[in-house]
CSV table of C-alpha atoms in Angstrom, one decimal:
chain,number,residue,atom,x,y,z
A,615,MET,CA,166.1,282.8,-101.8
A,616,SER,CA,165.0,282.6,-98.2
A,617,SER,CA,167.4,283.9,-95.5
A,618,ASN,CA,167.2,280.4,-94.0
A,619,ALA,CA,168.9,278.8,-97.1
A,620,PRO,CA,172.3,277.5,-96.3
A,621,ARG,CA,175.3,279.5,-97.5
A,622,HIS,CA,177.7,277.8,-100.0
A,623,THR,CA,181.5,278.1,-100.0
A,624,ALA,CA,183.4,278.8,-103.2
A,625,LEU,CA,184.3,275.0,-103.4
A,626,ASP,CA,180.6,273.8,-103.2
A,627,ALA,CA,180.4,272.5,-106.7
A,628,LEU,CA,183.8,270.8,-106.3
A,629,HIS,CA,182.7,269.0,-103.2
A,630,ARG,CA,179.6,267.7,-104.9
A,631,SER,CA,181.7,266.5,-107.9
A,632,LEU,CA,183.7,264.6,-105.4
A,633,GLY,CA,180.6,262.9,-104.0
A,634,ALA,CA,180.8,264.5,-100.7
A,635,THR,CA,177.9,264.0,-98.1
A,636,MET,CA,176.9,267.5,-97.3
A,637,THR,CA,175.4,268.8,-94.0
A,638,ASP,CA,174.2,272.1,-92.6
A,639,PHE,CA,176.7,273.5,-90.2
A,640,ALA,CA,176.2,276.9,-88.7
A,641,GLY,CA,174.1,278.0,-91.6
A,642,TRP,CA,176.6,276.7,-94.2
A,643,ASP,CA,176.3,273.7,-96.5
A,644,MET,CA,179.5,271.8,-95.6
A,645,PRO,CA,181.1,268.5,-96.6
A,646,LEU,CA,180.7,266.0,-93.7
A,647,ARG,CA,182.7,263.3,-95.5
A,648,TYR,CA,183.7,262.2,-99.0
A,649,GLY,CA,183.9,258.5,-98.3
A,650,SER,CA,184.9,256.8,-95.0
A,651,GLU,CA,185.4,259.3,-92.2
A,652,ARG,CA,187.7,256.8,-90.6
A,653,ASP,CA,189.9,256.6,-93.6
A,654,GLU,CA,189.9,260.5,-93.8
A,655,HIS,CA,191.0,260.6,-90.1
A,656,VAL,CA,193.8,258.1,-90.6
A,657,ALA,CA,195.0,259.9,-93.7
A,658,VAL,CA,195.5,263.1,-91.6
A,659,ARG,CA,197.3,261.3,-88.9
A,660,THR,CA,199.6,259.4,-91.3
A,661,LYS,CA,199.9,261.3,-94.5
A,662,ALA,CA,197.7,264.4,-95.2
A,663,GLY,CA,194.1,265.7,-95.6
A,664,LEU,CA,192.6,268.7,-97.4
A,665,PHE,CA,189.8,270.6,-95.7
A,666,ASP,CA,187.5,273.5,-96.8
A,667,LEU,CA,187.0,275.7,-93.8
A,668,SER,CA,185.6,278.7,-95.7
A,669,HIS,CA,182.7,278.9,-93.1
A,670,MET,CA,185.0,280.4,-90.5
A,671,GLY,CA,184.5,284.1,-89.9
A,672,GLU,CA,187.3,286.5,-90.7
A,673,ILE,CA,187.1,290.0,-89.2
A,674,THR,CA,189.8,292.6,-89.9
A,675,VAL,CA,190.7,295.3,-87.4
A,676,THR,CA,192.8,298.2,-88.6
A,677,GLY,CA,193.9,301.6,-87.4
A,678,ALA,CA,196.4,303.3,-85.0
A,679,GLU,CA,194.5,301.9,-82.0
A,680,ALA,CA,193.8,298.4,-83.4
A,681,ALA,CA,195.9,296.7,-80.8
A,682,ALA,CA,194.4,298.8,-78.0
A,683,LEU,CA,190.9,298.0,-79.2
A,684,LEU,CA,191.7,294.2,-79.2
A,685,ASN,CA,193.3,294.4,-75.8
A,686,HIS,CA,190.1,296.0,-74.5
A,687,ALA,CA,187.8,293.6,-76.3
A,688,LEU,CA,189.6,290.3,-75.8
A,689,VAL,CA,191.1,288.6,-72.7
A,690,GLY,CA,194.6,288.1,-74.2
A,691,ASN,CA,197.4,290.5,-74.6
A,692,ILE,CA,197.2,291.2,-78.3
A,693,ALA,CA,199.7,294.1,-78.3
A,694,THR,CA,202.5,291.8,-77.6
A,695,VAL,CA,201.8,289.6,-80.8
A,696,GLY,CA,204.6,290.3,-83.3
A,697,VAL,CA,203.9,291.0,-86.9
A,698,GLY,CA,203.5,287.8,-88.8
A,699,ARG,CA,202.5,285.8,-85.6
A,700,ALA,CA,199.2,284.6,-84.3
A,701,ARG,CA,197.7,284.0,-80.9
A,702,TYR,CA,194.8,281.8,-79.5
A,703,THR,CA,192.6,283.9,-77.3
A,704,MET,CA,188.9,284.4,-76.2
A,705,ILE,CA,186.3,287.0,-76.3
A,706,CYS,CA,184.1,287.1,-73.1
A,707,GLN,CA,180.9,288.7,-71.9
A,708,GLU,CA,181.0,291.3,-69.1
A,709,ASP,CA,180.1,288.5,-66.7
A,710,GLY,CA,183.1,286.4,-67.9
A,711,GLY,CA,181.1,283.9,-69.9
A,712,ILE,CA,183.0,282.8,-73.1
A,713,LEU,CA,181.4,284.2,-76.3
A,714,ASP,CA,184.0,282.5,-78.5
A,715,ASP,CA,187.5,281.3,-78.8
A,716,LEU,CA,189.5,283.0,-81.5
A,717,ILE,CA,192.8,283.1,-83.4
A,718,VAL,CA,194.2,286.6,-83.9
A,719,TYR,CA,196.8,287.1,-86.7
A,720,ARG,CA,198.8,290.3,-86.7
A,721,LEU,CA,199.2,291.0,-90.5
A,722,ALA,CA,200.9,294.3,-90.3
A,723,GLU,CA,201.8,297.0,-87.7
A,724,THR,CA,198.3,298.3,-87.5
A,725,GLU,CA,196.3,295.4,-89.0
A,726,TYR,CA,194.9,292.3,-87.4
A,727,MET,CA,192.7,289.4,-88.6
A,728,VAL,CA,190.4,287.8,-86.1
A,729,VAL,CA,189.1,284.4,-87.0
A,730,ALA,CA,186.0,283.3,-85.2
A,731,ASN,CA,184.1,280.1,-85.2
A,732,ALA,CA,181.4,279.9,-87.9
A,733,SER,CA,178.5,279.6,-85.4
A,734,ASN,CA,179.7,282.8,-83.6
A,735,ALA,CA,181.0,284.9,-86.4
A,736,GLN,CA,178.2,287.4,-86.3
A,737,VAL,CA,178.2,287.5,-82.5
A,738,VAL,CA,181.9,288.2,-82.5
A,739,LEU,CA,181.6,290.9,-85.2
A,740,ASP,CA,178.8,292.6,-83.3
A,741,ALA,CA,180.8,292.5,-80.1
A,742,LEU,CA,184.0,293.9,-81.7
A,743,THR,CA,182.0,296.6,-83.4
A,744,GLY,CA,180.3,297.7,-80.2
A,745,ARG,CA,183.5,297.6,-78.3
A,746,ALA,CA,185.4,299.7,-80.9
A,747,ALA,CA,183.6,302.9,-79.8
A,748,GLY,CA,186.1,305.6,-78.8
A,749,PHE,CA,189.1,303.8,-80.4
A,750,ASP,CA,190.8,305.0,-83.5
A,751,ALA,CA,190.2,301.7,-85.2
A,752,VAL,CA,188.0,300.1,-87.9
A,753,VAL,CA,186.3,296.7,-87.5
A,754,ARG,CA,185.5,295.2,-91.0
A,755,ASP,CA,183.5,292.1,-91.8
A,756,ASP,CA,185.7,290.1,-94.2
A,757,ARG,CA,183.9,286.9,-94.2
A,758,ASP,CA,183.1,287.1,-97.9
A,759,ALA,CA,186.7,288.2,-98.8
A,760,TYR,CA,188.3,284.8,-98.0
A,761,ALA,CA,188.0,281.2,-98.7
A,762,LEU,CA,190.0,279.1,-96.2
A,763,ILE,CA,191.6,275.8,-97.2
A,764,ALA,CA,193.6,273.7,-94.7
A,765,VAL,CA,196.2,271.0,-95.5
A,766,GLN,CA,197.0,269.0,-92.4
A,767,GLY,CA,199.2,266.0,-91.6
A,768,PRO,CA,202.8,264.9,-91.6
A,769,GLU,CA,203.1,265.2,-95.4
A,770,SER,CA,201.6,268.6,-95.5
A,771,PRO,CA,204.8,270.6,-95.6
A,772,GLY,CA,206.2,268.7,-98.6
A,773,ILE,CA,202.9,269.0,-100.4
A,774,LEU,CA,202.5,272.8,-99.8
A,775,LYS,CA,206.3,273.3,-100.8
A,776,ALA,CA,205.4,271.9,-104.3
A,777,VAL,CA,203.0,274.8,-104.9
A,778,THR,CA,204.5,277.8,-103.1
A,779,ASP,CA,207.9,279.5,-102.9
A,780,ALA,CA,207.2,280.7,-99.4
A,781,ASP,CA,209.8,279.9,-96.7
A,782,LEU,CA,207.8,277.1,-95.0
A,783,ASP,CA,210.8,275.9,-93.0
A,784,GLY,CA,211.1,279.3,-91.4
A,785,LEU,CA,207.3,279.5,-90.6
A,786,LYS,CA,206.8,278.7,-87.0
A,787,TYR,CA,203.7,277.2,-85.4
A,788,TYR,CA,201.2,280.0,-84.9
A,789,ALA,CA,202.8,282.2,-87.4
A,790,GLY,CA,201.5,283.5,-90.8
A,791,LEU,CA,203.0,285.1,-93.8
A,792,PRO,CA,201.8,286.5,-97.1
A,793,GLY,CA,202.9,284.5,-100.2
A,794,THR,CA,201.6,282.8,-103.3
A,795,VAL,CA,200.1,279.3,-103.5
A,796,ALA,CA,199.5,278.0,-107.0
A,797,GLY,CA,200.4,281.4,-108.3
A,798,VAL,CA,197.7,283.3,-106.4
A,799,PRO,CA,198.1,285.5,-103.4
A,800,ALA,CA,197.5,283.8,-100.0
A,801,LEU,CA,198.0,284.3,-96.3
A,802,ILE,CA,199.8,281.1,-95.3
A,803,ALA,CA,199.4,280.3,-91.6
A,804,ARG,CA,201.0,277.3,-89.7
A,805,THR,CA,197.8,276.7,-87.6
A,806,GLY,CA,195.2,273.9,-87.6
A,807,TYR,CA,192.7,272.0,-85.5
A,808,THR,CA,193.9,268.4,-86.0
A,809,GLY,CA,196.8,267.9,-83.6
A,810,GLU,CA,199.1,267.5,-86.7
A,811,ASP,CA,201.5,269.8,-88.4
A,812,GLY,CA,199.7,271.7,-91.2
A,813,PHE,CA,198.8,275.0,-92.8
A,814,GLU,CA,195.7,277.1,-93.2
A,815,LEU,CA,195.5,279.1,-96.4
A,816,PHE,CA,193.4,282.3,-96.7
A,817,VAL,CA,192.7,283.0,-100.4
A,818,ALA,CA,190.2,285.0,-102.5
A,819,PRO,CA,187.1,282.9,-103.1
A,820,ALA,CA,187.7,283.2,-106.8
A,821,ASP,CA,191.0,281.4,-106.4
A,822,ALA,CA,189.8,278.6,-104.1
A,823,GLU,CA,189.3,276.0,-106.7
A,824,LYS,CA,192.7,276.6,-108.3
A,825,VAL,CA,194.4,276.3,-105.0
A,826,TRP,CA,192.4,273.1,-103.9
A,827,GLN,CA,193.2,271.5,-107.3
A,828,ALA,CA,197.0,272.3,-107.1
A,829,LEU,CA,197.2,270.9,-103.7
A,830,THR,CA,195.2,267.8,-104.7
A,831,ASP,CA,197.6,267.3,-107.7
A,832,ALA,CA,200.7,267.7,-105.6
A,833,GLY,CA,199.4,265.7,-102.6
A,834,THR,CA,197.7,262.7,-104.2
A,835,PRO,CA,201.0,260.8,-104.7
A,836,ALA,CA,201.8,261.5,-100.9
A,837,GLY,CA,198.4,260.1,-99.9
A,838,LEU,CA,196.5,263.3,-99.5
A,839,VAL,CA,192.7,263.0,-99.4
A,840,PRO,CA,189.8,265.4,-99.2
A,841,CYS,CA,188.4,265.5,-95.6
A,842,GLY,CA,185.1,266.5,-94.2
A,843,LEU,CA,183.9,268.0,-90.9
A,844,SER,CA,183.3,264.6,-89.3
A,845,CYS,CA,186.9,263.7,-89.2
A,846,ARG,CA,187.9,267.2,-88.2
A,847,ASP,CA,185.9,266.5,-85.1
A,848,THR,CA,187.4,263.3,-84.2
A,849,LEU,CA,191.0,264.6,-84.9
A,850,ARG,CA,190.4,267.7,-82.6
A,851,LEU,CA,188.8,265.4,-80.0
A,852,GLU,CA,191.8,263.1,-79.9
A,853,ALA,CA,194.0,266.2,-79.7
A,854,GLY,CA,192.1,267.4,-76.7
A,855,MET,CA,191.1,270.7,-78.4
A,856,PRO,CA,188.0,272.5,-77.2
A,857,LEU,CA,185.0,273.1,-79.5
A,858,TYR,CA,182.7,276.0,-78.9
A,859,GLY,CA,179.2,274.9,-77.9
A,860,HIS,CA,180.7,271.7,-76.3
A,861,GLU,CA,183.7,272.5,-74.1
A,862,LEU,CA,183.2,276.3,-74.2
A,863,THR,CA,180.0,278.1,-73.6
A,864,THR,CA,178.7,281.4,-72.2
A,865,ALA,CA,177.9,279.5,-69.0
A,866,LEU,CA,181.7,278.9,-68.4
A,867,THR,CA,184.5,281.4,-67.9
A,868,PRO,CA,188.0,280.6,-69.2
A,869,PHE,CA,188.9,279.5,-65.6
A,870,ASP,CA,185.9,277.1,-65.5
A,871,ALA,CA,187.2,275.6,-68.8
A,872,GLY,CA,190.7,275.1,-67.5
A,873,LEU,CA,192.0,277.8,-69.9
A,874,GLY,CA,192.6,280.6,-67.4
A,875,ARG,CA,196.1,280.9,-68.9
A,876,VAL,CA,194.6,282.8,-71.9
A,877,VAL,CA,193.4,285.7,-69.6
A,878,LYS,CA,196.2,288.3,-69.2
A,879,PHE,CA,195.4,290.5,-66.2
A,880,GLU,CA,198.8,292.1,-66.4
A,881,LYS,CA,198.2,293.9,-69.7
A,882,ASP,CA,197.6,297.7,-69.8
A,883,GLY,CA,194.1,299.1,-69.5
A,884,ASP,CA,190.8,297.6,-68.6
A,885,PHE,CA,189.1,294.8,-70.7
A,886,VAL,CA,185.6,293.6,-71.0
A,887,GLY,CA,184.9,291.1,-68.3
A,888,ARG,CA,188.0,291.8,-66.2
A,889,ALA,CA,186.2,292.2,-62.9
A,890,ALA,CA,184.2,289.1,-63.3
A,891,LEU,CA,187.2,287.1,-64.5
A,892,GLU,CA,189.3,288.3,-61.4
A,893,GLU,CA,186.5,286.8,-59.3
A,894,ALA,CA,186.4,283.7,-61.3
A,895,ALA,CA,190.2,283.3,-60.9
A,896,ALA,CA,189.9,283.8,-57.1
A,897,ARG,CA,187.0,281.4,-56.9
A,898,ALA,CA,188.9,278.7,-58.9
A,899,GLU,CA,191.8,279.0,-56.4
A,900,GLN,CA,189.5,278.5,-53.4
A,901,ASN,CA,187.1,276.0,-54.8
A,902,PRO,CA,188.4,274.2,-57.9
A,903,PRO,CA,185.8,274.0,-60.6
A,904,ARG,CA,185.0,270.9,-62.5
A,905,VAL,CA,188.1,269.8,-64.5
A,906,LEU,CA,188.1,268.9,-68.2
A,907,VAL,CA,189.4,265.3,-68.5
A,908,GLY,CA,189.8,262.6,-71.0
A,909,LEU,CA,187.7,259.4,-70.7
A,910,ILE,CA,188.6,256.1,-72.5
A,911,ALA,CA,185.9,253.4,-72.7
A,912,GLU,CA,186.5,249.9,-71.5
A,913,GLY,CA,183.6,248.7,-73.6
A,914,ARG,CA,182.4,249.6,-77.2
A,915,ARG,CA,179.5,252.0,-76.4
A,916,VAL,CA,180.1,255.6,-77.5
A,917,PRO,CA,179.3,258.5,-75.1
A,918,ARG,CA,177.7,261.6,-76.5
A,919,ALA,CA,177.6,265.3,-75.4
A,920,GLY,CA,175.2,265.7,-72.4
A,921,PHE,CA,175.6,262.2,-71.0
A,922,SER,CA,176.2,262.1,-67.2
A,923,VAL,CA,179.5,261.0,-65.7
A,924,VAL,CA,178.9,259.0,-62.6
A,925,ALA,CA,180.8,257.5,-59.6
A,926,GLY,CA,179.4,255.6,-56.7
A,927,GLY,CA,175.9,256.2,-57.9
A,928,GLU,CA,176.4,260.0,-58.0
A,929,VAL,CA,176.5,262.3,-61.0
A,930,ILE,CA,180.0,263.8,-60.9
A,931,GLY,CA,180.2,265.4,-64.3
A,932,GLU,CA,179.0,265.6,-67.8
A,933,VAL,CA,180.4,264.5,-71.2
A,934,THR,CA,181.0,267.5,-73.6
A,935,SER,CA,182.2,265.6,-76.7
A,936,GLY,CA,182.4,261.9,-77.5
A,937,ALA,CA,183.2,259.7,-80.5
A,938,PRO,CA,185.0,256.4,-81.5
A,939,SER,CA,188.7,257.1,-81.7
A,940,PRO,CA,190.2,255.7,-84.9
A,941,THR,CA,193.8,256.1,-83.4
A,942,LEU,CA,193.0,254.4,-80.1
A,943,GLY,CA,190.5,252.0,-81.4
A,944,LYS,CA,188.1,252.8,-78.5
A,945,PRO,CA,185.3,255.3,-77.8
A,946,ILE,CA,186.7,258.4,-76.1
A,947,ALA,CA,185.2,261.5,-74.5
A,948,MET,CA,186.0,264.8,-73.0
A,949,ALA,CA,184.1,265.6,-69.9
A,950,TYR,CA,183.9,268.1,-67.0
A,951,VAL,CA,184.2,266.2,-63.8
A,952,ASP,CA,184.3,267.1,-60.1
A,953,ALA,CA,187.9,267.8,-59.1
A,954,ALA,CA,187.9,264.8,-56.7
A,955,HIS,CA,187.5,262.4,-59.6
A,956,ALA,CA,189.8,264.3,-62.1
A,957,ALA,CA,193.2,262.6,-61.5
A,958,PRO,CA,194.4,260.4,-64.3
A,959,GLY,CA,193.9,256.8,-63.3
A,960,THR,CA,190.8,257.5,-61.0
A,961,THR,CA,188.8,254.3,-60.9
A,962,GLY,CA,185.1,253.7,-60.5
A,963,VAL,CA,184.1,256.3,-63.0
A,964,GLY,CA,181.4,255.5,-65.5
A,965,VAL,CA,179.2,257.2,-68.1
A,966,ASP,CA,175.4,256.8,-67.9
A,967,ILE,CA,174.6,255.5,-71.5
A,968,ARG,CA,170.8,255.1,-71.5
A,969,GLY,CA,170.6,253.9,-68.0
A,970,SER,CA,173.6,251.6,-68.1
A,971,HIS,CA,176.7,252.9,-66.3
A,972,GLU,CA,179.6,252.0,-68.6
A,973,PRO,CA,183.1,251.9,-67.1
A,974,TYR,CA,185.6,254.5,-68.2
A,975,GLU,CA,189.2,255.3,-67.5
A,976,VAL,CA,190.1,258.9,-66.5
A,977,VAL,CA,193.1,260.1,-68.5
A,978,ALA,CA,195.0,263.4,-69.0
A,979,LEU,CA,194.3,265.3,-72.2
A,980,PRO,CA,195.2,265.1,-75.0
A,981,PHE,CA,194.6,261.5,-76.0
A,982,TYR,CA,197.0,261.9,-78.9
A,983,LYS,CA,200.1,263.9,-79.3
A,984,ARG,CA,202.1,263.8,-82.6
A,985,GLN,CA,205.7,262.8,-82.7
A,986,LYS,CA,207.8,265.9,-83.2
């Protein structure tokens, strides 16, 4: 088998039996859709969807100085994360450029799980391993130790309750607890990437099919459907959530991306990129960088990543993500635009779609917020 052959998740045979359209994603063969991506999207917004996210990269950090290592390696203050809680953060280069955005779960007093994007898992592993020098902590590649299944949507708590005795009502957003799902051990996290309530279940690969099937059996009466990566992208776009490689890159600092709030200068000790990020923060104060905004089409043409945003014949920005929005019924996009054109309601803004300047309305992100 050549090293270029795509990797398969523990649920690969199941996806194929369900008739999924498969695609290569970050070196993994992943389900793009099972039927209509629009129907899958609507199911998550109104009922529930089931996702295989086993391509994500899990890295475990343990030891007496695990928190100190993570505080040094990442821009967030990981030492203040309580056991059983999770935090969104980033890992940056020495020059402040974003290597990846991450979720860090504190599993025990001296044990953390870092979840990286599939495309960056090796980069993050290498960076954490390199940055661990001198710390009493061990960085372990646990990508093969977990399958990751997400159930997302308003019906997801009821569906998951049918197959677990864990206290889901007491489980807050961005928290995780060990429990059993369908009789097998799982880390149950109230996290997701859809803008809906939902859960992400970290289980042993050998148990993945059992968990998927139990959730399918419990959820089908409530309208749960299997969902592919295509609708995951439109769901996160409507929810205004950044995607690495689109809204976040090594060419941008968290301050350029409008996410300076994740950088915690007040934490103890130095951290990788601190000096560059302090400069980036000062620069952003003096001279506001381009702002990430939402764009809603007045017409039907769909903007794509890399298309220019224009106003008055000048290029004022660039689309980072674009797609038809099933919820709004119109094409939408996220784009970085000059601060002068970033206010919601700004008129005269268009997207250059193959030479034609299509009119767009500037709106605040997110496009969609679930009802509490």
